[in-house]
Structures are given as C-alpha cells and as structure tokens.
Amino acid sequence: MVLIYRALVCILTALSVVQCGPVKQASQRPSTQKAASSNETENSRSYYHFLVGEISNLSSDPETALQHFQIASQYDSHSNVLRLKQAEQLVGLGQLSSANEIMKSLSNSEDPEYHLLAARISAIELDFDQSEKSLDKAIQIYSKNGDSRKRREILLMKIALLSDSRQYDKAKSALLKHLKDEPEDEIAYYFLGKVHSILQEREKAIAAYRRALEIKPYFSTVSRALGLQLELMEQNIEAIDTYQQALVFGSDDNYFRQKLANLYLVEEQYPKALEQFKQLLVAEPEDVQLTFRTALLYFKLEQYDEAESLLKSLLKDNDINHDRIHFYLGALYEERNQNDLAIANFSKVQFSSEYFVDSRLQASSIAQKKLNQPERSITLLVEGVSLNPKSKELYITLATQQEQLNKLEEAIQTLRQASIEIKDSEQILFLLGTFLDRNSKIEEGLSLMRRVLEINPDHAHAMNHIGYVLTLENRDLEQAESILLKAVQLEPENAYIVDSLGWLYYKKKNFKKSREYLEQAYKKEPNEPEIIEHLADVYSKLGQDDRALQMYKKLVRNNSEKNSSNEGAKAPLINKDREARIKEKIASLTTDHTF
C-alpha cells in the first residue's frame, strides 16, 4: 500500500508547497559563518563541505552527503545544524541507532527540523504516538514563529501519519477541525477524501474531492481520485465528466484520455472512444499496443481501410505478436468478403500461436461455406492437425466435414488418430462411437460410449446412445431402461432422450407409458420425423387409428413441403425408405391413397 504520508510529499511537491532539501543561502550558513575572523579559513572549509553534502543529499547519495557533513563538523564541532544533517543521512542509510545517538545530544532543540526528523525516526520504528508528539512540537514552533505555511504542511503530515497508522477517526477529526479554520484548503479536502475512501465511505469521499476541485479546479491528483471513486461506484458518466473537466485544464492529458477511452468502451460509445485513441496515438505514435487497440476500434466501427492500414503498419514492428495481427487481418478481409486474402492471413498464423486453432477453423469455414470449396477446407484442417496434433477442435471439425462429404471411413480414421493423440476426451470418443455405429460397428460404438461414461458418469447423450441402441436391438431392455431413466433425469427437456425412453416402453409393450413419454417428446420437437413416427406407431397400437393416421400424414406432408420449397420447411427431410414405410402404414389404416 502506498503510504498516505508519502503521497502527501508528492502532492505538496507538485503544488510547490514544499522544497526538498534546499541548499541554504549564505545568510543561512551554519554557525561556522559567525566564527571569529581568525577562523575564517576553517569556516570556509566547513561551509564548502556543507554545500557538497547538501548537493549529495539532493542527488540521493546519502553516503557521500554524510561524509561531507562529518568533515564540516570537524571544522565546526558546535554546529547543531551539521549534527542534524548527519542524523538525517544516517536515517536514510538505515542506521537508526547512530542517528538516535546524535538526536539525544540535540534533545532540547527548538529547531522544528529536529522534531520533524524525530517524527520520521519514530514512524520508521512504528512508534506512531511518539511520531505524532514530535509533529505536534514542530507545529507548535512554526505557529509561534508565525510560519502558517509550514504549520499547515506539518499538520497535513500529521494527518497522513494518523491515516497510515489506521487512526482514521482521529485523522478525520483533525482534518475537520483544521478545515473549520482553513475552509479553502484544497489539500486538506483531498486527504479527507482519501480517508473516507479507505473507510469505503465513497459518497463522503466524492463530496470531499468535489469540494477540493471547487477550490482548485486544476488539481489533477484530485481529479484522478474522484474519477476512480466514481468508477468504483459504476457512475461512469459522472467519471467521464470529471476526466473531461480535467482535460479542459490541461492536466495529464494522456492519463485522462486513456481513462476516457476505456470508459467510452465500457459504455459502448465507440466513436467517442475512437476520438480519444486517435489523440493518444498522435501523442504516442510508436506505442504498438495503442496502435493495435485503435486498429481494433476502427474494425469495430467498420472503418476497414483505417484498420487495415494500422494493422499492416504493425507487421513492420517486431515488438508485437505478428500472429495476432494476421488473425485480425484475416477477420477484416473476411468481413470485406476478400475471402482468399482472409484465408492467406489466417494461414500465416504459426502453429505455436494461441491464435492458430481459431485461425485454421475460420479459414476452413470460409473455404467450405463462402467459397464452396469443401476439399480446400479439409486440406486446411488436415494441415492444421499435422501442425498441432493436440487440438481437439481441429480433429472434431475435420471428422465432421469428412462425414458430411460421405467419407465416413476417413472420419473414423481421423477420430481414431485423435483418440491416440488426446487421451480420454469424451467429445472425441462420443463422436467416434456415433460414427462407428453408423458404419455398422455397433459393438465397438457401444464400447466407446461405455468408456465415455467411465470418464463422465453424467454424460446423458452417451447414456441415450447405449439405451437406444439396446432398444433397437431388442436386448438388455432392463439395463436400457435404467440407463435411459437416468438420462431423462439429467436432461428432462431433451426431446430425443425422452423419445428413446418412450420407444423403449413401446418395445416392452407398455404402450400407455410409451405414449406418455412420446407425447412429451412430440411437444418439445413437433417436427422431428422419428418422434412423429414413434408416436403414430404407439397410437396405432392403442387403437387410436385416427390420431395415428393424423401423425403419419403430417410426416409425409412435411416431407413433401420441404422437397417443394426453396427455403425448406422446419421438419427434417426423411429418406425414401422411411417415406415408403410411412405410406404403407397409412394404407393399412385408410382407403384414401391421396398420400
């Protein structure tokens, strides 16, 4: 946690309230300057080393500073200023015991700098009570001397100390008391807001920050703090107003523009976000991440030429991932229907990249769906799995496309290879089992489905496969029933699983129970041919010939409408064997041969 005490020093420095270690003017020389003229040489040497020590201190070189202050003390052993300077450097070097020895010799000092150093030492030693007392003594001395500026500075340091020691109520009380006397103290309001924010009193923090900005509108540190509080309260529009106001006063342009850009993105005000990104890019044209984000925003706003120009410029820079750029160039060209360019850029993505799999899948999809080049699509996928043999998505997509081209044996081989490369993938094993079943390798398919259940005991679709196959085979129906009941319990809204259970009861000649489940399935999928036929069959078994006939005719009618429609009907197309079988069933129930 950044200490509030340190934050205060930064704020005061930014406002030119405090000067860090100023070199003393000649009129402020240590006591060596007041020595008798006979000691003028020694005084000059003392003052020389004093000045070198001050310069070293300003250069953050405490060791050198300490050496010169010690030498200066050799020429003026009575100077309390020089001893105090030595103690200060010892504290900076972490030599607290040595510093404390010097401080003891100065314990009666009325120099407020002594008490400030004493407060610093006590704070380092975590003796916050003693540190507070030392600060109070310094405040008392500055008040006596009429130095209101320094008194205010030390008072705020005290408040920061109280906050860092988690004495928040005491800090608030001190601030509020101070603000009664100094109601226009913007720094005090800033620290009051800080204390409220630490205590999660966000509304009070916001009020304090707003008051600080009323007093000093160009106080950029307060604008940052206020904006953050508003963001934390999800008051993004108010935060935007705060950051915009800060920009009016020319404060930290890039910081506030970045904040505005991000908030506009969150609020989906993309054109306004783009304006901020463009301004940021003018200020930092070499920032590759900023260039990339700007390009993506152009892309989002369909300003493809600008996006393309920025993305291409990034390919000249080795500080950014080129695979990422090619991926988005591919997406851009796809949007512009420059499909060959899209595939070319997707294909440039290296196999080791996190974008590789998505790139290959997208290139394959373009070749298959947009260019109607299924073989090219498969070639891209084959090359993809050869380069990245551990990608489940590539194997599954390749096998699916091979199956769609009636290359079932090739699809099975692809999935067999996948199951070797990627052990125990339930998705790969399930698809392989399904394809094996379709290739009349029923037992091997069942074996794989059982393996899927070993991996995932709640895989409802594997249960459905096993239960339905056993039902169709008219064997192990008790086992099939148990499996299908569990599958329905897992996915009660899945019409196909409910249909399987209904058909199992049909096979067990429990037609009333069969009708119960098949009617449920039909309500969920009223245009699925297999469900319609199953329900019609059970109606027929129950002597409800009119209802059976209605279902059969719907099936044939849906199929006829789909065949004659360019757009296609909702019902899936039934094959010729099923259509012939349905017409035979209709003929057995009616003399009307219209269908």
XYZ file of C-alpha atoms in Angstrom:
595
model
C 0.000 0.000 0.000
C 1.354 3.437 -0.914
C 1.505 5.338 2.322
C -0.570 8.495 2.531
C 2.433 10.112 4.215
C 4.463 9.586 1.034
C 1.550 10.652 -1.118
C 1.395 13.923 0.773
C 5.024 14.707 -0.019
C 4.284 14.149 -3.728
C 1.214 16.407 -3.626
C 2.997 19.183 -1.796
C 5.910 18.961 -4.195
C 3.595 19.146 -7.204
C 1.976 22.286 -5.799
C 5.343 23.834 -4.949
C 4.343 23.879 -1.302
C 7.475 22.219 -0.037
C 11.069 22.240 -1.245
C 13.069 19.104 -0.680
C 16.382 19.803 0.992
C 17.049 23.317 -0.320
C 20.633 24.477 -0.343
C 20.825 27.134 2.310
C 21.505 30.676 1.255
C 24.583 32.418 2.535
C 22.527 34.128 5.191
C 21.529 30.660 6.445
C 25.045 29.226 6.748
C 25.762 27.089 9.802
C 27.290 28.687 12.809
C 30.786 28.390 11.323
C 29.987 31.603 9.378
C 29.761 33.555 12.640
C 33.167 32.489 13.992
C 35.912 34.971 14.629
C 37.863 36.202 11.594
C 40.873 34.221 12.768
C 38.899 31.074 11.936
C 37.788 32.296 8.504
C 39.672 29.547 6.667
C 38.128 26.829 8.794
C 34.707 28.386 8.348
C 35.129 28.419 4.585
C 36.167 24.777 4.573
C 33.245 23.865 6.797
C 30.826 25.696 4.552
C 32.332 24.121 1.429
C 31.760 20.586 2.788
C 28.322 21.619 3.984
C 27.395 22.670 0.447
C 28.803 19.477 -1.106
C 26.841 17.491 1.473
C 23.630 19.336 0.527
C 24.239 18.700 -3.164
C 24.892 14.998 -2.499
C 21.698 14.854 -0.465
C 19.730 16.359 -3.339
C 21.345 13.765 -5.631
C 20.079 10.941 -3.365
C 23.626 9.997 -2.331
C 23.384 9.782 1.477
C 26.802 8.149 1.941
C 28.669 10.990 0.263
C 26.455 13.563 1.970
C 27.200 12.015 5.374
C 30.956 12.078 4.745
C 30.944 15.788 3.899
C 28.693 16.744 6.802
C 31.085 14.864 9.116
C 34.070 16.692 7.660
C 32.240 20.009 8.031
C 31.640 19.157 11.708
C 35.378 18.682 12.208
C 35.798 22.364 11.343
C 32.747 23.438 13.378
C 32.117 20.949 16.162
C 29.496 23.130 17.825
C 27.067 23.319 14.907
C 23.738 21.657 15.720
C 22.720 22.092 12.095
C 25.592 19.896 10.920
C 24.852 17.234 13.521
C 21.198 17.248 12.500
C 22.248 16.840 8.877
C 24.382 13.831 9.804
C 21.468 12.255 11.668
C 19.247 12.801 8.642
C 21.691 10.953 6.350
C 22.099 8.112 8.858
C 18.336 7.652 8.832
C 18.445 7.481 5.039
C 21.110 4.784 5.297
C 19.021 2.822 7.803
C 21.469 3.377 10.670
C 18.839 4.366 13.206
C 20.838 3.656 16.347
C 23.624 6.012 15.243
C 21.065 8.620 14.258
C 19.383 8.334 17.656
C 22.700 8.908 19.432
C 23.043 12.241 17.651
C 19.396 13.103 18.282
C 19.847 12.568 22.032
C 22.551 15.237 22.078
C 20.084 17.641 20.453
C 17.035 16.758 22.549
C 16.442 20.275 23.823
C 16.473 21.736 20.331
C 13.897 24.333 19.361
C 14.653 23.719 15.686
C 11.436 22.362 14.088
C 13.585 20.396 11.623
C 14.844 18.384 14.585
C 11.309 17.428 15.576
C 10.417 16.560 12.003
C 13.372 14.191 11.840
C 12.446 12.764 15.228
C 8.915 12.143 13.901
C 10.370 10.381 10.858
C 12.549 8.106 13.007
C 9.623 7.217 15.294
C 7.421 6.427 12.282
C 10.099 4.087 10.902
C 10.254 2.398 14.313
C 6.426 2.155 14.187
C 6.126 4.314 17.311
C 3.310 6.393 15.869
C 2.322 8.020 19.144
C 5.823 9.431 19.620
C 5.921 10.458 15.976
C 2.659 12.365 16.433
C 4.053 14.133 19.501
C 7.130 15.223 17.573
C 4.970 16.603 14.777
C 2.838 18.460 17.316
C 6.028 20.042 18.705
C 7.073 21.162 15.225
C 3.592 22.617 14.624
C 3.842 24.491 17.928
C 7.200 26.024 16.976
C 6.018 27.074 13.498
C 2.859 28.587 14.997
C 4.978 30.532 17.496
C 7.194 31.776 14.691
C 4.164 32.798 12.618
C 5.022 30.448 9.733
C 1.489 29.430 8.699
C 2.640 27.703 5.519
C 4.954 25.302 7.331
C 2.416 24.832 10.116
C -0.154 23.698 7.519
C 2.363 21.417 5.858
C 3.261 19.640 9.096
C -0.371 19.420 10.177
C -1.148 17.543 6.954
C 1.843 15.292 7.568
C 0.410 14.509 10.973
C -2.941 13.627 9.425
C -1.188 11.402 6.901
C 0.681 9.714 9.745
C -2.578 9.071 11.608
C -4.074 7.552 8.472
C -1.075 5.314 7.901
C -1.302 4.122 11.489
C -5.015 3.430 10.869
C -6.199 6.020 13.325
C -8.778 7.147 10.811
C -11.290 8.694 13.178
C -8.549 10.760 14.763
C -7.340 11.799 11.304
C -10.846 12.849 10.266
C -11.333 14.841 13.439
C -8.049 16.653 12.940
C -8.916 17.417 9.326
C -12.381 18.693 10.107
C -11.001 20.870 12.901
C -8.385 22.262 10.534
C -10.982 22.898 7.821
C -13.076 24.985 10.194
C -10.123 27.354 10.458
C -8.988 26.928 6.852
C -12.118 26.202 4.768
C -10.308 26.864 1.478
C -7.556 24.273 1.997
C -7.900 22.015 -1.052
C -5.175 19.624 0.111
C -6.979 19.048 3.387
C -10.150 18.199 1.476
C -8.136 15.856 -0.723
C -6.845 13.973 2.309
C -10.270 13.926 3.875
C -11.464 12.217 0.693
C -8.577 9.757 0.929
C -9.520 8.812 4.477
C -13.188 8.396 3.536
C -12.210 6.215 0.562
C -10.079 3.974 2.783
C -13.101 3.525 5.043
C -15.247 2.715 1.969
C -17.297 5.865 2.632
C -17.489 6.566 -1.063
C -20.208 9.219 -1.049
C -18.328 11.244 1.569
C -15.073 10.747 -0.326
C -16.693 12.039 -3.512
C -18.085 15.076 -1.683
C -14.647 15.908 -0.255
C -12.956 15.543 -3.639
C -15.594 17.711 -5.319
C -15.021 20.442 -2.727
C -11.257 20.289 -3.365
C -11.892 20.772 -7.083
C -14.223 23.673 -6.434
C -11.357 25.396 -4.666
C -8.693 24.403 -7.211
C -10.233 23.043 -10.455
C -6.843 22.200 -11.983
C -5.846 19.909 -9.070
C -5.253 16.845 -11.287
C -4.471 14.470 -8.420
C -7.933 15.101 -7.014
C -9.489 14.602 -10.459
C -7.839 11.193 -10.606
C -9.055 10.256 -7.130
C -12.592 11.488 -7.773
C -12.796 9.701 -11.128
C -11.661 6.444 -9.540
C -14.309 6.660 -6.813
C -16.999 7.303 -9.397
C -15.803 4.337 -11.448
C -15.872 2.101 -8.370
C -19.490 3.147 -7.837
C -20.165 2.434 -11.527
C -21.085 6.073 -12.076
C -19.283 6.059 -15.397
C -20.993 9.092 -16.904
C -20.006 11.230 -13.896
C -16.461 9.837 -14.110
C -16.349 10.798 -17.788
C -17.436 14.333 -16.892
C -14.687 14.512 -14.261
C -11.980 13.393 -16.665
C -13.241 15.706 -19.400
C -13.108 18.643 -16.978
C -9.528 17.715 -16.066
C -8.627 17.813 -19.759
C -10.072 21.324 -20.012
C -7.420 22.440 -17.532
C -4.693 20.601 -19.475
C -3.820 18.164 -16.722
C -2.074 14.862 -17.512
C -3.612 14.672 -20.973
C -2.603 11.100 -21.744
C -3.751 9.705 -18.394
C -7.196 11.280 -18.654
C -7.572 10.447 -22.361
C -6.779 6.814 -21.589
C -9.373 6.838 -18.828
C -11.944 8.394 -21.145
C -11.164 5.924 -23.909
C -11.673 2.960 -21.580
C -14.893 4.335 -20.111
C -16.313 5.078 -23.552
C -15.570 1.443 -24.458
C -17.365 0.228 -21.339
C -20.329 2.447 -22.201
C -20.155 1.218 -25.814
C -19.717 4.764 -27.067
C -17.250 3.572 -29.672
C -16.978 6.722 -31.840
C -16.079 8.787 -28.759
C -13.604 6.128 -27.654
C -12.000 6.245 -31.089
C -11.548 10.017 -30.854
C -9.595 9.576 -27.624
C -7.486 6.776 -29.085
C -6.649 8.938 -32.096
C -5.477 11.749 -29.807
C -3.409 9.303 -27.767
C -1.869 7.942 -30.940
C -0.829 11.429 -32.019
C 0.988 11.819 -28.692
C 2.498 8.316 -28.735
C 2.773 7.152 -32.369
C 5.323 4.448 -31.503
C 3.114 2.739 -28.920
C 2.312 -0.578 -30.626
C -0.373 -1.650 -28.159
C -2.116 1.681 -28.546
C -1.901 1.338 -32.330
C -3.339 -2.164 -32.122
C -6.254 -1.103 -29.912
C -7.006 1.786 -32.236
C -6.988 -0.570 -35.216
C -9.450 -2.891 -33.478
C -11.732 0.041 -32.740
C -11.673 1.087 -36.399
C -12.535 -2.551 -37.188
C -15.410 -2.484 -34.695
C -16.776 0.645 -36.369
C -16.424 -0.990 -39.799
C -13.829 1.557 -40.889
C -11.894 -1.215 -42.544
C -9.436 0.850 -44.582
C -8.119 2.635 -41.481
C -7.999 -0.629 -39.533
C -6.131 -2.373 -42.355
C -3.583 0.444 -42.619
C -2.763 0.356 -38.894
C -2.631 -3.444 -38.730
C -0.284 -3.615 -41.706
C 1.958 -0.977 -40.123
C 2.289 -3.200 -37.058
C 3.711 -6.016 -39.200
C 6.828 -3.831 -39.558
C 7.320 -3.833 -35.788
C 8.890 -6.812 -34.053
C 7.637 -5.723 -30.631
C 4.160 -7.104 -31.268
C 2.896 -10.609 -31.954
C 2.545 -10.898 -35.740
C 0.274 -13.933 -35.414
C -2.235 -11.738 -33.634
C -2.062 -9.179 -36.444
C -2.546 -11.816 -39.167
C -5.530 -13.198 -37.264
C -7.283 -9.829 -37.218
C -6.297 -9.064 -40.796
C -7.899 -12.365 -41.727
C -11.066 -11.388 -39.866
C -11.042 -7.986 -41.562
C -10.698 -9.440 -45.065
C -13.461 -11.924 -44.274
C -15.762 -9.035 -43.378
C -14.943 -7.406 -46.707
C -15.551 -10.725 -48.499
C -11.943 -10.817 -49.650
C -12.002 -14.485 -48.816
C -8.747 -15.608 -50.401
C -6.880 -12.825 -48.607
C -8.618 -13.845 -45.396
C -7.543 -17.475 -45.788
C -3.993 -16.373 -46.668
C -3.687 -14.323 -43.473
C -5.278 -16.974 -41.277
C -2.840 -19.492 -42.774
C 0.163 -17.325 -41.810
C -0.558 -17.800 -38.114
C 2.152 -20.072 -36.672
C 1.183 -23.421 -35.128
C 2.733 -22.378 -31.789
C 0.419 -19.375 -31.521
C -2.641 -19.216 -29.283
C -4.480 -17.965 -32.390
C -3.561 -20.984 -34.530
C -6.573 -23.206 -33.888
C -9.111 -20.401 -34.304
C -7.334 -19.255 -37.453
C -7.471 -22.700 -39.051
C -11.088 -23.204 -38.092
C -12.008 -19.825 -39.557
C -10.050 -20.414 -42.768
C -11.705 -23.810 -43.140
C -15.152 -22.316 -42.588
C -14.558 -19.672 -45.270
C -13.418 -22.291 -47.776
C -16.379 -24.549 -47.030
C -19.255 -22.092 -46.596
C -18.316 -18.963 -48.532
C -16.225 -20.368 -51.358
C -17.982 -23.742 -51.566
C -14.596 -25.469 -51.668
C -15.041 -28.409 -49.265
C -11.838 -30.145 -50.359
C -9.825 -26.972 -49.730
C -11.455 -26.751 -46.323
C -10.443 -30.304 -45.499
C -6.886 -29.670 -46.730
C -6.571 -26.708 -44.372
C -7.770 -28.858 -41.478
C -5.535 -31.805 -42.354
C -2.565 -29.460 -42.426
C -3.777 -27.969 -39.146
C -3.886 -31.267 -37.245
C -0.483 -32.226 -38.648
C 0.977 -28.997 -37.240
C -0.977 -29.121 -33.993
C -1.890 -32.746 -33.250
C -3.179 -31.867 -29.781
C -6.111 -29.754 -30.906
C -9.401 -31.446 -30.150
C -11.358 -28.767 -32.040
C -9.406 -29.308 -35.277
C -9.870 -33.097 -35.185
C -13.600 -32.871 -34.493
C -14.177 -30.264 -37.215
C -12.160 -32.283 -39.728
C -14.002 -35.523 -38.937
C -17.373 -33.783 -39.110
C -16.617 -32.323 -42.533
C -15.346 -35.674 -43.793
C -18.566 -37.315 -42.651
C -20.618 -34.611 -44.384
C -18.822 -35.473 -47.633
C -19.791 -39.132 -47.110
C -16.204 -40.011 -46.227
C -17.227 -41.900 -43.120
C -14.196 -44.214 -43.082
C -11.843 -41.213 -43.275
C -13.766 -39.517 -40.476
C -13.410 -42.607 -38.305
C -9.672 -42.756 -39.017
C -9.317 -39.085 -38.110
C -11.048 -39.667 -34.779
C -9.038 -42.815 -34.080
C -5.859 -40.776 -34.522
C -7.327 -38.045 -32.331
C -8.073 -40.546 -29.565
C -4.398 -41.583 -29.619
C -3.077 -38.023 -29.517
C -5.632 -36.782 -26.978
C -6.304 -39.355 -24.317
C -9.717 -39.749 -22.688
C -11.504 -36.933 -24.490
C -15.203 -37.589 -24.000
C -16.082 -35.421 -27.030
C -13.773 -37.337 -29.377
C -14.794 -40.762 -28.052
C -18.501 -39.913 -28.235
C -18.282 -38.740 -31.846
C -16.163 -41.746 -32.791
C -18.701 -44.068 -31.159
C -21.524 -42.384 -33.087
C -19.701 -42.728 -36.421
C -18.816 -46.368 -35.719
C -22.487 -47.106 -35.026
C -23.430 -45.516 -38.346
C -20.751 -47.634 -40.010
C -22.422 -50.791 -38.633
C -19.724 -51.289 -35.988
C -22.338 -51.335 -33.265
C -20.464 -53.194 -30.535
C -17.338 -51.067 -30.861
C -19.556 -47.983 -30.732
C -21.217 -49.234 -27.537
C -17.833 -49.962 -26.020
C -16.686 -46.410 -26.655
C -19.884 -44.988 -25.171
C -19.275 -47.008 -22.016
C -15.759 -45.575 -21.935
C -17.285 -42.087 -22.168
C -19.396 -42.900 -19.103
C -16.297 -44.010 -17.233
C -14.803 -40.583 -17.920
C -18.043 -38.674 -17.289
C -20.727 -40.709 -15.469
C -23.306 -37.973 -16.162
C -22.911 -37.885 -19.948
C -26.616 -38.068 -20.835
C -26.027 -38.383 -24.589
C -23.759 -41.402 -24.167
C -26.481 -42.950 -21.980
C -29.057 -42.194 -24.659
C -26.899 -43.837 -27.321
C -26.445 -47.016 -25.295
C -30.085 -47.170 -24.232
C -31.460 -46.527 -27.727
C -29.123 -48.998 -29.444
C -30.071 -51.709 -26.933
C -33.724 -50.828 -27.533
C -33.354 -51.102 -31.300
C -31.505 -54.387 -30.842
C -34.315 -55.521 -28.509
C -31.838 -56.791 -25.928
C -30.886 -55.976 -22.351
C -34.023 -53.864 -22.105
C -33.892 -53.700 -18.305
C -30.389 -52.242 -18.498
C -31.520 -49.887 -21.271
C -34.449 -48.709 -19.141
C -32.225 -47.983 -16.156
C -29.766 -46.027 -18.318
C -32.460 -44.035 -20.134
C -34.302 -43.146 -16.928
C -31.096 -41.611 -15.581
C -30.501 -39.793 -18.892
C -34.014 -38.285 -18.765
C -33.417 -37.250 -15.173
C -30.240 -35.448 -16.250
C -31.806 -33.771 -19.316
C -35.594 -33.780 -18.937
C -36.039 -31.178 -21.701
C -34.140 -33.164 -24.323
C -36.824 -34.454 -26.699
C -34.567 -37.091 -28.257
C -33.701 -38.696 -24.923
C -37.346 -38.633 -23.851
C -38.238 -40.233 -27.222
C -35.709 -43.031 -26.608
C -37.313 -43.854 -23.275
C -40.769 -43.775 -24.844
C -39.656 -46.135 -27.622
C -38.109 -48.490 -25.057
C -41.524 -48.840 -23.377
C -43.005 -49.463 -26.826
C -40.553 -52.367 -27.223
C -41.536 -53.610 -23.780
C -45.197 -53.421 -24.935
C -46.028 -50.928 -22.208
C -47.882 -48.768 -24.724
C -49.582 -46.400 -22.271
C -46.277 -45.477 -20.671
C -44.735 -45.259 -24.123
C -47.445 -42.780 -25.203
C -46.813 -40.668 -22.087
C -43.141 -40.120 -22.903
C -43.584 -39.887 -26.680
C -46.212 -37.177 -26.316
C -43.781 -35.249 -24.114
C -41.095 -35.614 -26.760
C -43.528 -34.511 -29.502
C -44.402 -31.328 -27.600
C -40.713 -30.460 -27.432
C -39.909 -31.320 -31.087
C -43.196 -31.402 -33.073
C -41.461 -31.647 -36.473
C -38.919 -34.378 -35.766
C -39.765 -37.310 -38.146
C -38.639 -40.111 -35.840
C -40.622 -38.773 -32.891
C -43.720 -38.312 -35.083
C -43.470 -41.869 -36.423
C -42.908 -43.349 -32.959
C -45.941 -41.516 -31.571
C -48.074 -42.572 -34.533
C -46.999 -46.200 -34.006
C -47.988 -46.192 -30.356
C -51.354 -44.562 -31.191
C -51.902 -47.386 -33.656
C -51.066 -49.998 -31.001
C -53.529 -48.363 -28.623
C -56.282 -48.487 -31.279
C -56.260 -44.728 -31.775
C -56.160 -45.048 -35.553
C -57.386 -41.533 -36.316
C -54.626 -39.965 -34.279
C -52.093 -42.363 -35.763
C -53.250 -41.516 -39.272
C -53.040 -37.801 -38.500
C -49.398 -38.177 -37.400
C -48.393 -40.293 -40.405
C -49.989 -37.845 -42.838
C -48.245 -34.911 -41.136
C -44.934 -36.649 -41.632
C -45.488 -37.197 -45.347
C -46.907 -33.703 -45.794
C -43.943 -32.067 -44.083
C -41.577 -34.032 -46.259
C -43.447 -33.046 -49.419
C -43.450 -29.356 -48.427
C -39.737 -29.416 -47.766
C -38.975 -31.010 -51.104
C -41.039 -28.396 -52.959
C -39.805 -25.342 -51.037
C -36.663 -23.443 -51.893
C -36.259 -22.303 -48.310
C -37.093 -25.663 -46.777
C -39.557 -26.455 -44.018
C -38.730 -26.762 -40.353
C -39.135 -30.544 -40.439
C -36.022 -32.569 -41.280
C -36.073 -34.431 -44.583
C -36.962 -38.155 -44.324
C -35.332 -40.686 -46.596
C -37.112 -42.687 -49.260
C -37.200 -45.913 -47.222
C -38.926 -44.184 -44.317
C -41.337 -42.403 -46.656
C -42.296 -45.706 -48.277
C -42.744 -47.308 -44.861
C -44.964 -44.471 -43.671
C -47.147 -44.704 -46.782
C -47.621 -48.435 -46.167
C -48.755 -47.680 -42.624
C -51.186 -45.066 -43.920
C -52.544 -47.549 -46.446
C -53.156 -50.068 -43.692
C -55.327 -47.559 -41.820
C -57.349 -45.962 -44.645
C -58.646 -46.497 -48.135
C -57.667 -42.891 -49.002
C -54.465 -43.188 -51.033
C -54.002 -39.458 -51.573
C -50.694 -39.691 -49.747
